[in-house]
mmCIF file of C-alpha atoms in Angstrom:
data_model
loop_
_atom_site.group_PDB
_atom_site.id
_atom_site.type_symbol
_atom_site.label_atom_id
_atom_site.label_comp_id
_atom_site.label_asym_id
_atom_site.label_seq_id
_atom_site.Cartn_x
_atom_site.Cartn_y
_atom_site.Cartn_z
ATOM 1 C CA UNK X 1179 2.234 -15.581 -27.788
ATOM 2 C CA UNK X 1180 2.199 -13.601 -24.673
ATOM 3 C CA UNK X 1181 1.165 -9.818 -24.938
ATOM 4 C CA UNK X 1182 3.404 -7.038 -24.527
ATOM 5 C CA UNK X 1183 3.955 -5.254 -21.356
ATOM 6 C CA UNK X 1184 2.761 -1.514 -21.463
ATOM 7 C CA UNK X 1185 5.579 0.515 -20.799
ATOM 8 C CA UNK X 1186 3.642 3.688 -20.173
ATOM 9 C CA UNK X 1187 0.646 3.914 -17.560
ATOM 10 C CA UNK X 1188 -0.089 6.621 -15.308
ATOM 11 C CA UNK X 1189 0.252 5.879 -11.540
ATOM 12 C CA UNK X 1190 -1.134 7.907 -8.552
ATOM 13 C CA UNK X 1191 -0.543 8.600 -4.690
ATOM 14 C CA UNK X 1192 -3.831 9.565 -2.894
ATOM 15 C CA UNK X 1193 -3.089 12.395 -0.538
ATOM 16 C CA UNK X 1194 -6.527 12.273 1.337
ATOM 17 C CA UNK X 1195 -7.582 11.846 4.663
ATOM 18 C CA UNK X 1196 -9.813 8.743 5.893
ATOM 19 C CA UNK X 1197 -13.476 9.664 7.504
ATOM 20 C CA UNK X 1198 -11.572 8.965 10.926
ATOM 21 C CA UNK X 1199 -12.075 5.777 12.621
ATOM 22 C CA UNK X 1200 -15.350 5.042 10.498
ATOM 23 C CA UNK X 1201 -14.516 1.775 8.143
ATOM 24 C CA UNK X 1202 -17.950 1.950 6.796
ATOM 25 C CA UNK X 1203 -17.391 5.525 5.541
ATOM 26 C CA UNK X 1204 -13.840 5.026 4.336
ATOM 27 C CA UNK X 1205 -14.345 2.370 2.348
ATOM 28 C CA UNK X 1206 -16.986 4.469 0.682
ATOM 29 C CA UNK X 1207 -14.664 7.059 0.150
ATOM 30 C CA UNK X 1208 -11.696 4.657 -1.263
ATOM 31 C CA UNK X 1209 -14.400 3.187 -3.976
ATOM 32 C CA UNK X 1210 -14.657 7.213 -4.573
ATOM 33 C CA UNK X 1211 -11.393 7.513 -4.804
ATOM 34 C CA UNK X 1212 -10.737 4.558 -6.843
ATOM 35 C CA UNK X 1213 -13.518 5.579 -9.204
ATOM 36 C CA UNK X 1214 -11.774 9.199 -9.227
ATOM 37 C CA UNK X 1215 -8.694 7.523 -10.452
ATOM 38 C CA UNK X 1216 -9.992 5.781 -13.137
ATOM 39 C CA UNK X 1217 -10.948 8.932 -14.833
ATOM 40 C CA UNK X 1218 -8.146 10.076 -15.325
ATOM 41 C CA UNK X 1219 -6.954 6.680 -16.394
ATOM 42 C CA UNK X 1220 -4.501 5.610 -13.487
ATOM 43 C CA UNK X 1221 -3.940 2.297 -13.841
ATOM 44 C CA UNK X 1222 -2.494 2.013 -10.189
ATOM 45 C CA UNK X 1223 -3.396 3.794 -6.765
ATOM 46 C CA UNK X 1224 -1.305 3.638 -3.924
ATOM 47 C CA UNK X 1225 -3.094 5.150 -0.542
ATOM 48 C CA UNK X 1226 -1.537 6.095 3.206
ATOM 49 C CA UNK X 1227 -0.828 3.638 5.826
ATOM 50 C CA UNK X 1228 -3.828 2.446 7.681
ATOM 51 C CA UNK X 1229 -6.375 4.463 5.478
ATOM 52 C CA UNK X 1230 -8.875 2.550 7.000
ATOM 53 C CA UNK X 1231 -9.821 3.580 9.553
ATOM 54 C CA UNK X 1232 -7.055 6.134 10.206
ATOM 55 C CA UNK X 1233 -5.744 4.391 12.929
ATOM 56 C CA UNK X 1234 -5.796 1.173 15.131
ATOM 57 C CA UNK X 1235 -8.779 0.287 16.584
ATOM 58 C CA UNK X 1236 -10.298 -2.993 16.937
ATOM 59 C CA UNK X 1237 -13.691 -2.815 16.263
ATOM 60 C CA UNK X 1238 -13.266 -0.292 12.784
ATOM 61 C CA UNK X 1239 -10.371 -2.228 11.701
ATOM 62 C CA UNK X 1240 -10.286 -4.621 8.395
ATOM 63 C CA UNK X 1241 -10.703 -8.302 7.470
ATOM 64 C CA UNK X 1242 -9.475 -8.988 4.406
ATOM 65 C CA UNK X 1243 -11.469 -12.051 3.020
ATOM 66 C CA UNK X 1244 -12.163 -12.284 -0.798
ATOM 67 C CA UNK X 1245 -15.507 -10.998 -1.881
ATOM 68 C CA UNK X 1246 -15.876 -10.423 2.661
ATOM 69 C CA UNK X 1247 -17.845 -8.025 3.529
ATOM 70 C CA UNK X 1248 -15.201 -5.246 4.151
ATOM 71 C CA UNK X 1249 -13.270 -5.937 1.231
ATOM 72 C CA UNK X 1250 -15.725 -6.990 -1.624
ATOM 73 C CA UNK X 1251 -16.931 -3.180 -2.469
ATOM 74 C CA UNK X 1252 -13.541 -2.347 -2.758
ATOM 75 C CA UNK X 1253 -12.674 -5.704 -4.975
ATOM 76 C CA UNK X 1254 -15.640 -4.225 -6.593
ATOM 77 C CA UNK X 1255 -14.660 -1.479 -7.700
ATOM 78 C CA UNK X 1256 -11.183 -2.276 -8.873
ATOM 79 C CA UNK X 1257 -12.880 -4.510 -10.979
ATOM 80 C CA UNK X 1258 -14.881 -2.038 -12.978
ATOM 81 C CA UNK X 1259 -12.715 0.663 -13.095
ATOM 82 C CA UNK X 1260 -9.784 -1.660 -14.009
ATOM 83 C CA UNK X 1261 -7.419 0.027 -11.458
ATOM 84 C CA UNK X 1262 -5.261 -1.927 -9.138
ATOM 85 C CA UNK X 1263 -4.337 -0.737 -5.649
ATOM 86 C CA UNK X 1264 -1.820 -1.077 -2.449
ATOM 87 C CA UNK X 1265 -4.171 0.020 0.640
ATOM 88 C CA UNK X 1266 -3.253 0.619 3.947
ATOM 89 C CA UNK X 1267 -5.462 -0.585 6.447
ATOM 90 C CA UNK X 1268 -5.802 -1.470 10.130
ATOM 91 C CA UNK X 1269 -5.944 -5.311 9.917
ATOM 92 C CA UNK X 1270 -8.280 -7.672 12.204
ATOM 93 C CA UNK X 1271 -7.725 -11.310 11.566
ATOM 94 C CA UNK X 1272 -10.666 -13.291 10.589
ATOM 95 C CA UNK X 1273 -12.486 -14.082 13.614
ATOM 96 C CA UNK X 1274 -9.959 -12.838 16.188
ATOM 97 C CA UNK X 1275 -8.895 -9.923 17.510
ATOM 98 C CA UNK X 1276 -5.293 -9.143 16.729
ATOM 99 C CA UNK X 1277 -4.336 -6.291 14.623
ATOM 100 C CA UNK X 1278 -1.773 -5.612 12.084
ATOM 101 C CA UNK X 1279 -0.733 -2.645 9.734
ATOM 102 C CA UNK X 1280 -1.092 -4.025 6.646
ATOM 103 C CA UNK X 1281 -1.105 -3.077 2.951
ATOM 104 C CA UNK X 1282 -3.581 -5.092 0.871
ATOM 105 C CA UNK X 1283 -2.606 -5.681 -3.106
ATOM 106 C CA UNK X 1284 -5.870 -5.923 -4.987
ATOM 107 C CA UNK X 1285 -5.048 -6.352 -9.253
ATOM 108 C CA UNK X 1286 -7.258 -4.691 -11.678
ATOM 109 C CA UNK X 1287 -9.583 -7.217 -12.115
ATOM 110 C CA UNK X 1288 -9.979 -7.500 -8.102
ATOM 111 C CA UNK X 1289 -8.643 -10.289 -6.966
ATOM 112 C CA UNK X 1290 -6.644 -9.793 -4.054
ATOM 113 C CA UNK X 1291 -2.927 -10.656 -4.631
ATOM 114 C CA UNK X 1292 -2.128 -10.599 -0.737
ATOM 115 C CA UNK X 1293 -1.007 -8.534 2.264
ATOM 116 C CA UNK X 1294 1.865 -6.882 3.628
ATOM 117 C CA UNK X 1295 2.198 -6.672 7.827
ATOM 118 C CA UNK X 1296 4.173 -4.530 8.556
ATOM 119 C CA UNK X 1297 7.562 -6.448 10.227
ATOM 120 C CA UNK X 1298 7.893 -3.924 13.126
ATOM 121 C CA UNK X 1299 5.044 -1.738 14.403
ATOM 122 C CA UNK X 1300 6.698 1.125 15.765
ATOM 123 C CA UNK X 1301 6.986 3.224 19.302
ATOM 124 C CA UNK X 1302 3.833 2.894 20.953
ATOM 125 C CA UNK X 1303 2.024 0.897 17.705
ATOM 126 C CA UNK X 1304 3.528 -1.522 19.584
ATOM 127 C CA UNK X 1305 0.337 -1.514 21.802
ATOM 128 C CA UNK X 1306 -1.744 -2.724 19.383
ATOM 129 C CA UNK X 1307 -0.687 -3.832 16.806
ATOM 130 C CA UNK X 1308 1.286 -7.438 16.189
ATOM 131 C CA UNK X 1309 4.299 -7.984 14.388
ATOM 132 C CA UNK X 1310 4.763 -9.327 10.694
ATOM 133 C CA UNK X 1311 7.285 -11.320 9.416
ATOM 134 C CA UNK X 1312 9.000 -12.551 5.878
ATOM 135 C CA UNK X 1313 6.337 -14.237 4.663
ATOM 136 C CA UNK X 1314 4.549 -11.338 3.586
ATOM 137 C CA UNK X 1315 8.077 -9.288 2.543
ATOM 138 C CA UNK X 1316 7.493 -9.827 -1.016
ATOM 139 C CA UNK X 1317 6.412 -8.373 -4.297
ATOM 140 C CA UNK X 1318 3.315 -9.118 -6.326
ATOM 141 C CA UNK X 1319 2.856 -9.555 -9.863
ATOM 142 C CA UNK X 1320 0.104 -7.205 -11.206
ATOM 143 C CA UNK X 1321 -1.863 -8.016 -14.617
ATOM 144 C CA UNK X 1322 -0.113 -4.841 -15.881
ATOM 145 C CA UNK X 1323 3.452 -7.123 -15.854
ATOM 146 C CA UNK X 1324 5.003 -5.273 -13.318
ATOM 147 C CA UNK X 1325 6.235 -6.530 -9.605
ATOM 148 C CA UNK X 1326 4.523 -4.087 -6.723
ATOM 149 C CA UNK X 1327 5.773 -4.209 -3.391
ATOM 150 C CA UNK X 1328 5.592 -1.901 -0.503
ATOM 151 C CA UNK X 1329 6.438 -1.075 2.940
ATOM 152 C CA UNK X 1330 4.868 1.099 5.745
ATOM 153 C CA UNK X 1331 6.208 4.071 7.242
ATOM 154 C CA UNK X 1332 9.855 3.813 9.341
ATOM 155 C CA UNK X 1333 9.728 0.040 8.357
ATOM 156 C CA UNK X 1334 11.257 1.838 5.599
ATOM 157 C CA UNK X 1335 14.422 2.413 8.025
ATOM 158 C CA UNK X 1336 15.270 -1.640 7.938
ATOM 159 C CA UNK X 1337 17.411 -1.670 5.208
ATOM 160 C CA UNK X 1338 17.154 -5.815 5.380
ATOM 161 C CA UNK X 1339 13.524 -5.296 4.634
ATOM 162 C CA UNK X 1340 14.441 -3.084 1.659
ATOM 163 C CA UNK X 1341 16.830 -5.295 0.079
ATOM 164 C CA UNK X 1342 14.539 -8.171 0.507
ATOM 165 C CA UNK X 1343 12.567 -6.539 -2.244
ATOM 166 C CA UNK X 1344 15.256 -5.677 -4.340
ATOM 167 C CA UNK X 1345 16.548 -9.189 -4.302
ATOM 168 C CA UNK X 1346 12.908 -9.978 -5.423
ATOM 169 C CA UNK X 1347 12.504 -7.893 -8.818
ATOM 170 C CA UNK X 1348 10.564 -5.385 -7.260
ATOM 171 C CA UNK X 1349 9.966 -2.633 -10.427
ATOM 172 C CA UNK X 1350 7.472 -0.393 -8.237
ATOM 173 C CA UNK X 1351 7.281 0.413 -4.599
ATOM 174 C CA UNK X 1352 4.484 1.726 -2.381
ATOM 175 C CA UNK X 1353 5.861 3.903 0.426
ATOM 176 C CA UNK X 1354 2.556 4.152 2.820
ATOM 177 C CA UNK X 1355 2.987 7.090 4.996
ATOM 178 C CA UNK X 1356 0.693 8.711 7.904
ATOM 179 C CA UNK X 1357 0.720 12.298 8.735
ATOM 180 C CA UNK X 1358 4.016 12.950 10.276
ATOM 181 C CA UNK X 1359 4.879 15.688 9.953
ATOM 182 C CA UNK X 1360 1.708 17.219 12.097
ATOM 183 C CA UNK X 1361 3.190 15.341 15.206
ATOM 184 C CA UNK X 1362 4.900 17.898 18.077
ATOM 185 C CA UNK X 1363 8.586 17.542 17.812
ATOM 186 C CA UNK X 1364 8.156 16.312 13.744
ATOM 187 C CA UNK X 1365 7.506 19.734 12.102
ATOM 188 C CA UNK X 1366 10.738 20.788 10.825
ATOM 189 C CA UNK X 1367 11.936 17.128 10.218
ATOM 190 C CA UNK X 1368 8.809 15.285 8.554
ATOM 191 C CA UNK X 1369 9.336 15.745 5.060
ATOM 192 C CA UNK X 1370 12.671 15.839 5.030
ATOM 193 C CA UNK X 1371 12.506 12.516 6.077
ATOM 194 C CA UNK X 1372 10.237 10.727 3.725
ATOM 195 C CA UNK X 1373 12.011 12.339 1.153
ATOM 196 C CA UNK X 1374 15.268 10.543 1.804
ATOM 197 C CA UNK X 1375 14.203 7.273 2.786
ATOM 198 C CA UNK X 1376 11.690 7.426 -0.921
ATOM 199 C CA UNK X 1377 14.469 8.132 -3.261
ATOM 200 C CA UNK X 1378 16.905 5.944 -0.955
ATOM 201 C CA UNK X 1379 15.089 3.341 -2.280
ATOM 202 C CA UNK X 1380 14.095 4.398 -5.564
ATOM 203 C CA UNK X 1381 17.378 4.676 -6.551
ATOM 204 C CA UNK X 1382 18.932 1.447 -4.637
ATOM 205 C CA UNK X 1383 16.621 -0.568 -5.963
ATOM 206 C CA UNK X 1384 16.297 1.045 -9.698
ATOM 207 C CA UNK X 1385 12.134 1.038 -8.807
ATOM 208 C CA UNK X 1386 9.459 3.851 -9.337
ATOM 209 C CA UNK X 1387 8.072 5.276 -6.211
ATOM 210 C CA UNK X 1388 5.126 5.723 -5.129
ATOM 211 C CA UNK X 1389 4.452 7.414 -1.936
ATOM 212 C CA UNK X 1390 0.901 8.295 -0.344
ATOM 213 C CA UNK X 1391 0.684 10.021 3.107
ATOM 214 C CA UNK X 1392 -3.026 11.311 4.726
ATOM 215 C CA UNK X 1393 -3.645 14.495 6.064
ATOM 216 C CA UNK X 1394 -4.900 15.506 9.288
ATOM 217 C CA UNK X 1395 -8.758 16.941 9.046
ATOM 218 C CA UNK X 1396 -10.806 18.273 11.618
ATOM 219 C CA UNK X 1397 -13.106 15.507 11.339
ATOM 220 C CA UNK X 1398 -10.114 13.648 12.883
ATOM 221 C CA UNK X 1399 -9.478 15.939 15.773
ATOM 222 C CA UNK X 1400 -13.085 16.131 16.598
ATOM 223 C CA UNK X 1401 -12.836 12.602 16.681
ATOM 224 C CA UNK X 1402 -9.358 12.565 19.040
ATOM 225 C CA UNK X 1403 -10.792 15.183 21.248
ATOM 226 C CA UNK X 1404 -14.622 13.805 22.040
ATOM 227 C CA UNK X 1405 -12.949 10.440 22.719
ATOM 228 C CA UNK X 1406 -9.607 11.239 23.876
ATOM 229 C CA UNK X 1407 -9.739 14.944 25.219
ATOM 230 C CA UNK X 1408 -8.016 18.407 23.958
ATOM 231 C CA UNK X 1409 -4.509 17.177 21.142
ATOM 232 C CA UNK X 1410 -2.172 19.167 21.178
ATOM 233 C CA UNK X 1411 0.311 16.381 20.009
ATOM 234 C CA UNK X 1412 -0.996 16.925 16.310
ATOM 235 C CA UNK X 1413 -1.994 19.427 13.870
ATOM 236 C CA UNK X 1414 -4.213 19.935 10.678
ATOM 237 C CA UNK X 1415 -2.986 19.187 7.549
ATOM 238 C CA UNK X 1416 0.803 17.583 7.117
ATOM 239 C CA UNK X 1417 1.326 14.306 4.793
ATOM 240 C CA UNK X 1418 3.959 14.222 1.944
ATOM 241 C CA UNK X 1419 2.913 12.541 -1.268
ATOM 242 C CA UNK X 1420 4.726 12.037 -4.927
ATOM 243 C CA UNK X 1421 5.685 10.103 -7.035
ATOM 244 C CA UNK X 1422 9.827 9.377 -7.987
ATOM 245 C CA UNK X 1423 12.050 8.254 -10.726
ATOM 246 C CA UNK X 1424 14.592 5.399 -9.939
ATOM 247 C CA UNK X 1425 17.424 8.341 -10.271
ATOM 248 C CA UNK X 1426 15.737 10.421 -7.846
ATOM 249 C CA UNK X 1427 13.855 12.759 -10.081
ATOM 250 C CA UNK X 1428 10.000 14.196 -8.996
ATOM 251 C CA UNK X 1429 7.471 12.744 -11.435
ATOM 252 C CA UNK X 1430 4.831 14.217 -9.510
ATOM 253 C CA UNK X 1431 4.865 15.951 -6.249
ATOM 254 C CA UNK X 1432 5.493 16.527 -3.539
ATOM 255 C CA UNK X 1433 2.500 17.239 -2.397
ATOM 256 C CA UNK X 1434 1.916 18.473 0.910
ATOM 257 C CA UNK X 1435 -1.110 19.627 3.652
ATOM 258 C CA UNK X 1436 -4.534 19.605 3.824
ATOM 259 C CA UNK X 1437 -6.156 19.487 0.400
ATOM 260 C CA UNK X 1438 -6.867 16.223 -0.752
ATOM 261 C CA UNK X 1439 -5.552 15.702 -4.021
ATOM 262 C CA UNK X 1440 -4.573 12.375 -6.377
ATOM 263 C CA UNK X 1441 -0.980 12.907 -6.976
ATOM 264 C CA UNK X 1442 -0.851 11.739 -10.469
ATOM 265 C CA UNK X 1443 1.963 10.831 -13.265
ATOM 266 C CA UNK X 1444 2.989 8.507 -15.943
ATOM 267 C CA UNK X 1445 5.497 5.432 -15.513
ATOM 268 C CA UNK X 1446 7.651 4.694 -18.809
ATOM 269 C CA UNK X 1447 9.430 1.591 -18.302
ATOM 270 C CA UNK X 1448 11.640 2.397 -21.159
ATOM 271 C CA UNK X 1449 13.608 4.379 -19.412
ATOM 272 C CA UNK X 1450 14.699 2.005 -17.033
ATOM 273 C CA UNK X 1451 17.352 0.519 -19.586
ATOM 274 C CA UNK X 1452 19.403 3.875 -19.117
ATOM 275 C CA UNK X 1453 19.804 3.624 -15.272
ATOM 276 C CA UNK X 1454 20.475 -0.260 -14.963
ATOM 277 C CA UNK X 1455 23.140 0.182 -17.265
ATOM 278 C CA UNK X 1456 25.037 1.971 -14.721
ATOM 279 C CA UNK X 1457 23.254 0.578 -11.593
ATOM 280 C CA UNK X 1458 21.764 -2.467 -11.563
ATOM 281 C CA UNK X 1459 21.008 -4.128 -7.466
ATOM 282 C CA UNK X 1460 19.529 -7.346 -8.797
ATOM 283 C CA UNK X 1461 22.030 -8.209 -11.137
ATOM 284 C CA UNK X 1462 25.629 -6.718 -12.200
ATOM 285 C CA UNK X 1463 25.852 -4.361 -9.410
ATOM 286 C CA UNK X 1464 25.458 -7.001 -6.250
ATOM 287 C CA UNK X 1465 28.775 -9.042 -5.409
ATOM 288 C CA UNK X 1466 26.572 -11.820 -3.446
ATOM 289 C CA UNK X 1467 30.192 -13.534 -3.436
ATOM 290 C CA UNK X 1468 31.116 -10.681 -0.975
ATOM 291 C CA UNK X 1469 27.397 -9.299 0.025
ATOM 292 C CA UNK X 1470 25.416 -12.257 0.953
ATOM 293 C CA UNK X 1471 21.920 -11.778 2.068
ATOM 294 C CA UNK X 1472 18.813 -13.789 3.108
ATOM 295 C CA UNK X 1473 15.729 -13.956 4.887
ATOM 296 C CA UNK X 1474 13.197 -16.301 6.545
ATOM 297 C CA UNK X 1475 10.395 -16.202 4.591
ATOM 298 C CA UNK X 1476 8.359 -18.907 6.705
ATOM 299 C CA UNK X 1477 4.733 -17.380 7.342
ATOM 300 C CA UNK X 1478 4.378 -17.189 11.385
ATOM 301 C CA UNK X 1479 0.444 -16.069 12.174
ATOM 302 C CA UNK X 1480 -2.153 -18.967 11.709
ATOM 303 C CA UNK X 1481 -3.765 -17.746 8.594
ATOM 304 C CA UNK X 1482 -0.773 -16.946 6.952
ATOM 305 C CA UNK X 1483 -0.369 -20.938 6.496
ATOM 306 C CA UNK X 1484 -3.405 -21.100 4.452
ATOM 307 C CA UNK X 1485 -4.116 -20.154 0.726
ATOM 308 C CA UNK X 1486 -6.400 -17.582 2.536
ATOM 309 C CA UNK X 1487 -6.867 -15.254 -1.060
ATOM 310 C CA UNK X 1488 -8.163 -18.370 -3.021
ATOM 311 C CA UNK X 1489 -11.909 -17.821 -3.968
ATOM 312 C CA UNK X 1490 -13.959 -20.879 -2.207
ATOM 313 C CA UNK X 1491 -15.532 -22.917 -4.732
ATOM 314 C CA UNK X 1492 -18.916 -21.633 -3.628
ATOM 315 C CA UNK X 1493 -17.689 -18.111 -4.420
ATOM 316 C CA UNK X 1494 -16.481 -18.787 -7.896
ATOM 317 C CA UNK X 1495 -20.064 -20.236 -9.149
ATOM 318 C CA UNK X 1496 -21.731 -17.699 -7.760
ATOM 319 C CA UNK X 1497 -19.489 -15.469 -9.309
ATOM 320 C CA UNK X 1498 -19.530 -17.526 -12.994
ATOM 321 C CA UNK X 1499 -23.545 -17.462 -12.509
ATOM 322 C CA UNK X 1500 -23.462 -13.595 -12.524
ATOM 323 C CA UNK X 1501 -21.016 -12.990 -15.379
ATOM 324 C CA UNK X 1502 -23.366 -15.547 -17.451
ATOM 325 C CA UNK X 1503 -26.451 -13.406 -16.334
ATOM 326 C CA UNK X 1504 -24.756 -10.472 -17.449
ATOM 327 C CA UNK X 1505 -24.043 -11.765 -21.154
ATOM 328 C CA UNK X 1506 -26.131 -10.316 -23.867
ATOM 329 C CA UNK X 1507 -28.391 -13.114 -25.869
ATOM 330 C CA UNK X 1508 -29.007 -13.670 -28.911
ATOM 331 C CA UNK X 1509 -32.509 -13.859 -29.990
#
């Protein structure tokens, strides 16, 4: 017999900054994080787009390989804390040189479910950073029995993007958010719009929401100015973080500026019965005889085609070898 789901777990945004364009450092400080969480039993963490390093940049950005070495402290410690986790990060692909915003999905025992590009890099992201595409517009199934998909920043603003997760059985969403509302000409506007674009969605889609946005730091404008000269395009402090109801209501949050903070709450399934009743997108409320929707969810990018997550064979005796090392004996 299968178990039961848990219908209760607490979740949590992390509204913290990234050591600014320093993987090594970051990923030190997500482990912390993750760690951080799992004392005050979160079962899931959901952290700001690109995270690591902060921003694009080629030689700081991430390969995600299982048990590679940017990823596998990270795997690591998902696996002994038991928390799972959407990350944002600057991706490389193995062995190349193009970049994507991504969100990687690592489960609670740390295997890494798979990656999110984001489908359209926007303004001047557009630089550096390629473009995604359906294959990765999906939801993943973590151990805790739950579908988790997520989107990055204005990709938000595709609605076709939104609903393809909807159509999906998406039951949480991770809105990965950068520092907007720091940015000259964003001030007064920022927040405002994060807010309406999170409970858009958690209320079209009947999901929780989980929504993690960094802060700026002066680490990160000493960073911008020794390399880039005097900002005055951005500020200290900004990011909007929380955590929403599917009818709209604050769970946690919002949670806004420059003190870095996990923005935590509890998720209670149960309640979900009450709001489908009256709204339900993936089943009584569509009219696909009227609405009809549909994507291409062919993969595009080279290693997209391959079953690039699977542990090599290699990889899984080494890892057997250790857990039978790590067995008590009896005498």
């Amino acid at each position: 017999m299968a178990p039961l789901k848990i219908t209760k777990f607490k979740v949590a945004a992390a509204h913290a900054a990234p050591v600014f364009m320093d993987k090594a450092a970051t990923i030190k400080k997500t482990v912390k994080l993750i760690e951080q969480a799992a004392a005050s039993d979160v079962k899931l963490l959901v952290f700001p787009e690109t995270f690591i390093p902060g921003y694009p940049y080629a030689e700081e950005s991430v390969v995600v390989e299982p048990n590679g070495e940017d990823v596998s402290a990270i795997q690591d410690a998902c696996r002994r804390t038991g928390v799972a986790i959407n990350l944002g990060i600057s991706e490389r692909v193995p062995n190349g040189h193009t970049l994507f915003n991504s969100q990687v999905i690592i489960d609670s025992d740390g295997t890494i479910l798979g990656v999110h590009r984001k489908l359209q890099p926007t303004y001047c992201e557009r630089f550096v950073w390629a473009q995604g595409n359906g294959s990765s517009l999906r939801n993943w199934p973590l151990s805790l029995g739950y579908n988790l998909g997520g989107l990055a920043c204005w990709e938000h603003t595709m609605n076709g993007a939104r609903q393809a997760l909807i159509t999906q059985n998406q039951h949480i969403h991770a809105g990965a958010w950068p520092a907007l509302s720091t940015m000259a000409g964003f001030e007064a506007v920022a927040d405002a719009q994060i807010e309406a674009l999170m409970k858009t969605h958690a209320l079209t889609a009947q999901v929780f929401v989980i929504t993690a946005a960094n802060y700026v730091d002066q680490q990160c404008l000493d960073w911008m100015e020794e390399y880039l000269g005097k900002q005055d395009l951005v500020k200290l402090g900004g990011g909007w973080s929380s955590i929403i109801h599917p009818f709209c209501s604050f769970i946690a949050g919002p949670h806004t500026g420059g003190e870095e903070k996990l923005v935590q709450g509890e998720v209670d399934f149960s309640t979900i019965g009450a709001v489908k009743v009256w709204i339900d997108a993936a089943g009584h409320y569509q009219r696909p005889e009227i609405l009809q929707f549909g994507f291409d969810s062919r993969p595009l990018w080279a290693d997209e085609k391959l079953d690039r997550f699977k542990v090599r064979p290699e990889e899984k005796a080494k890892e057997e070898s250790t857990e039978l090392s790590l067995r008590p004996r009896t005498p």
